[in-house]
């Protein structure tokens, strides 16, 4: 019988969403997918369908106009899934933080697994972030066999799931591996 878990890490599909980005980080994601950087060597395919995606790449601070769509896309993705915040805006809101129409990063609304900093983030860092995300995806696949432990580390503040403290930052915790 075909075992999906066995092959998921080798052929992850990504969903890319701009949650209010200036487009700088989005261009870097496209560059990472181009033949020059070749993110596809890891089996990655950029898909537009959340129901077929394993990795959610999000850019930009969350604006009031994009936040509902962000949560909707996240909830449509099947478990296990990995969320990667690409660029300083997605991580913290960056220079747009505290503006009247902007939130303070995407983890205000959905749990983030990997933070990729930079303004704009470079294709090399984005690739590092996706590779780290693949490790987390494999770990989550195994944890799915123990469903009651999957979200044990999550805390809930004001009804919002927050896993910022358990998330990894690219280049920061590699020494622990
Ligand atoms: S981090 Fe910089 S390049 Fe990326 S969306 Fe924000 S302002 Fe634009």
XYZ file of C-alpha atoms and ligand atoms in Angstrom:
185
model
C 0.000 0.000 0.000
C 1.238 3.531 -0.837
C 2.655 5.182 2.289
C 2.249 8.977 1.969
C 4.222 9.728 5.133
C 7.290 8.033 3.697
C 7.479 10.369 0.672
C 6.123 13.632 2.047
C 9.529 15.062 2.981
C 10.914 14.305 -0.474
C 8.136 16.009 -2.428
C 6.663 18.833 -0.338
C 4.297 21.251 -2.041
C 4.360 24.857 -0.974
C 1.710 27.522 -0.871
C 2.939 31.106 -1.158
C 0.811 33.933 0.196
C 1.461 37.677 0.282
C -0.120 39.008 3.483
C 0.670 42.640 2.712
C 4.280 42.475 1.553
C 5.930 45.240 -0.510
C 6.704 42.418 -2.987
C 10.430 42.420 -2.170
C 10.345 39.104 -0.302
C 7.988 37.583 -2.880
C 10.488 38.254 -5.642
C 13.162 36.504 -3.561
C 10.898 33.458 -3.153
C 10.465 33.310 -6.926
C 14.242 33.658 -7.311
C 14.730 30.739 -4.902
C 12.414 28.651 -7.095
C 14.241 29.644 -10.303
C 16.910 27.386 -11.869
C 19.701 29.581 -10.434
C 18.931 28.632 -6.809
C 16.816 25.595 -7.662
C 14.673 25.071 -4.580
C 12.947 22.379 -6.628
C 15.975 20.122 -6.103
C 14.362 19.296 -2.753
C 11.245 18.117 -4.558
C 9.408 21.376 -3.837
C 6.561 22.403 -6.120
C 4.840 25.754 -5.874
C 1.110 25.101 -5.890
C -1.854 27.422 -5.620
C -4.078 24.946 -3.812
C -3.965 24.981 0.011
C -5.629 21.564 0.163
C -2.606 20.007 -1.546
C 0.098 21.977 0.281
C 2.476 20.978 3.051
C 4.446 24.199 3.541
C 2.923 27.670 3.876
C 5.337 30.444 2.846
C 3.985 33.792 4.019
C 5.449 37.240 3.342
C 4.554 40.661 4.638
C 3.039 42.035 7.802
C -0.580 41.033 8.153
C -2.876 43.799 7.034
C -6.490 44.092 8.041
C -7.494 43.165 4.491
C -5.405 39.967 4.392
C -5.762 38.499 7.871
C -9.002 36.607 7.273
C -7.641 35.074 4.072
C -4.422 34.122 5.891
C -6.311 32.156 8.535
C -8.648 30.657 5.921
C -5.748 29.363 3.815
C -4.014 27.987 6.908
C -7.070 26.085 8.051
C -7.614 24.618 4.569
C -4.168 23.034 4.565
C -4.134 19.419 5.777
C -2.067 18.289 8.759
C 0.824 17.970 9.108
C 1.833 21.390 7.790
C 4.656 23.846 8.327
C 4.410 27.646 8.355
C 7.449 29.697 7.351
C 7.449 33.467 7.902
C 9.601 34.945 5.118
C 11.104 38.381 5.736
C 11.227 40.688 8.718
C 7.700 41.932 8.018
C 6.235 38.450 8.380
C 8.368 37.818 11.492
C 7.671 41.012 13.421
C 5.935 43.598 11.260
C 9.327 45.264 10.618
C 9.075 48.962 9.702
C 5.294 48.689 9.365
C 4.856 47.505 12.937
C 2.222 49.450 14.858
C 0.818 51.164 11.788
C -2.933 51.610 11.971
C -3.658 48.977 9.302
C -0.920 46.428 10.033
C -0.390 43.668 12.580
C 2.886 42.685 14.239
C 3.738 39.618 12.175
C 1.837 36.558 11.070
C 2.161 34.710 14.403
C -0.503 37.072 15.689
C -2.938 34.824 13.797
C -1.353 31.486 12.940
C 1.447 29.424 14.544
C 4.826 29.867 12.850
C 7.379 27.047 12.703
C 10.333 28.821 11.079
C 11.237 32.525 11.014
C 13.345 33.679 8.053
C 14.560 37.245 8.771
C 15.871 39.842 6.336
C 14.575 42.803 4.364
C 14.350 41.446 1.860
C 15.169 37.888 2.842
C 17.722 36.294 0.495
C 17.084 33.158 -1.602
C 19.814 31.371 0.385
C 18.053 32.078 3.687
C 14.697 31.088 2.226
C 16.170 27.763 1.078
C 17.663 27.262 4.567
C 14.236 27.986 6.030
C 12.490 25.477 3.742
C 15.094 22.800 4.526
C 14.545 23.418 8.239
C 10.819 23.255 7.561
C 11.239 19.841 5.928
C 12.810 18.508 9.125
C 9.902 19.880 11.134
C 7.434 18.402 8.637
C 8.987 14.972 9.054
C 8.897 15.341 12.829
C 5.243 16.361 12.726
C 4.420 13.411 10.483
C 5.810 11.101 13.140
C 4.030 12.993 15.895
C 0.752 12.586 14.005
C 0.875 9.003 15.128
C 0.685 10.437 18.664
C -2.011 13.093 18.085
C -2.435 14.100 21.717
C 1.175 15.264 21.896
C 1.201 17.294 18.650
C 0.286 20.677 20.118
C 1.532 20.084 23.619
C 3.978 23.039 23.418
C 1.381 25.498 22.183
C -0.049 28.147 24.479
C -3.290 29.968 23.938
C -3.479 33.680 24.671
C -6.738 35.453 24.015
C -7.875 32.558 21.858
C -4.835 32.811 19.562
C -2.512 29.844 19.212
C 1.066 30.961 19.865
C 4.105 28.792 19.286
C 6.665 31.589 18.887
C 8.847 30.201 21.690
C 8.991 26.719 20.241
C 9.651 27.965 16.702
C 13.061 27.987 15.088
C 14.887 30.932 13.581
C 17.087 30.240 10.566
C 20.778 30.404 11.435
C 20.097 30.710 15.163
C 19.635 27.206 16.526
C 21.513 25.091 13.984
C 24.187 24.384 16.601
C 21.630 22.475 18.686
C 20.997 19.957 15.897
S 10.773 42.460 4.860
Fe 11.378 44.187 3.532
S 11.321 43.355 1.426
Fe 10.174 41.928 2.757
S 8.028 42.595 2.594
Fe 8.927 43.637 4.385
S 9.652 45.637 3.593
Fe 9.319 44.280 1.827
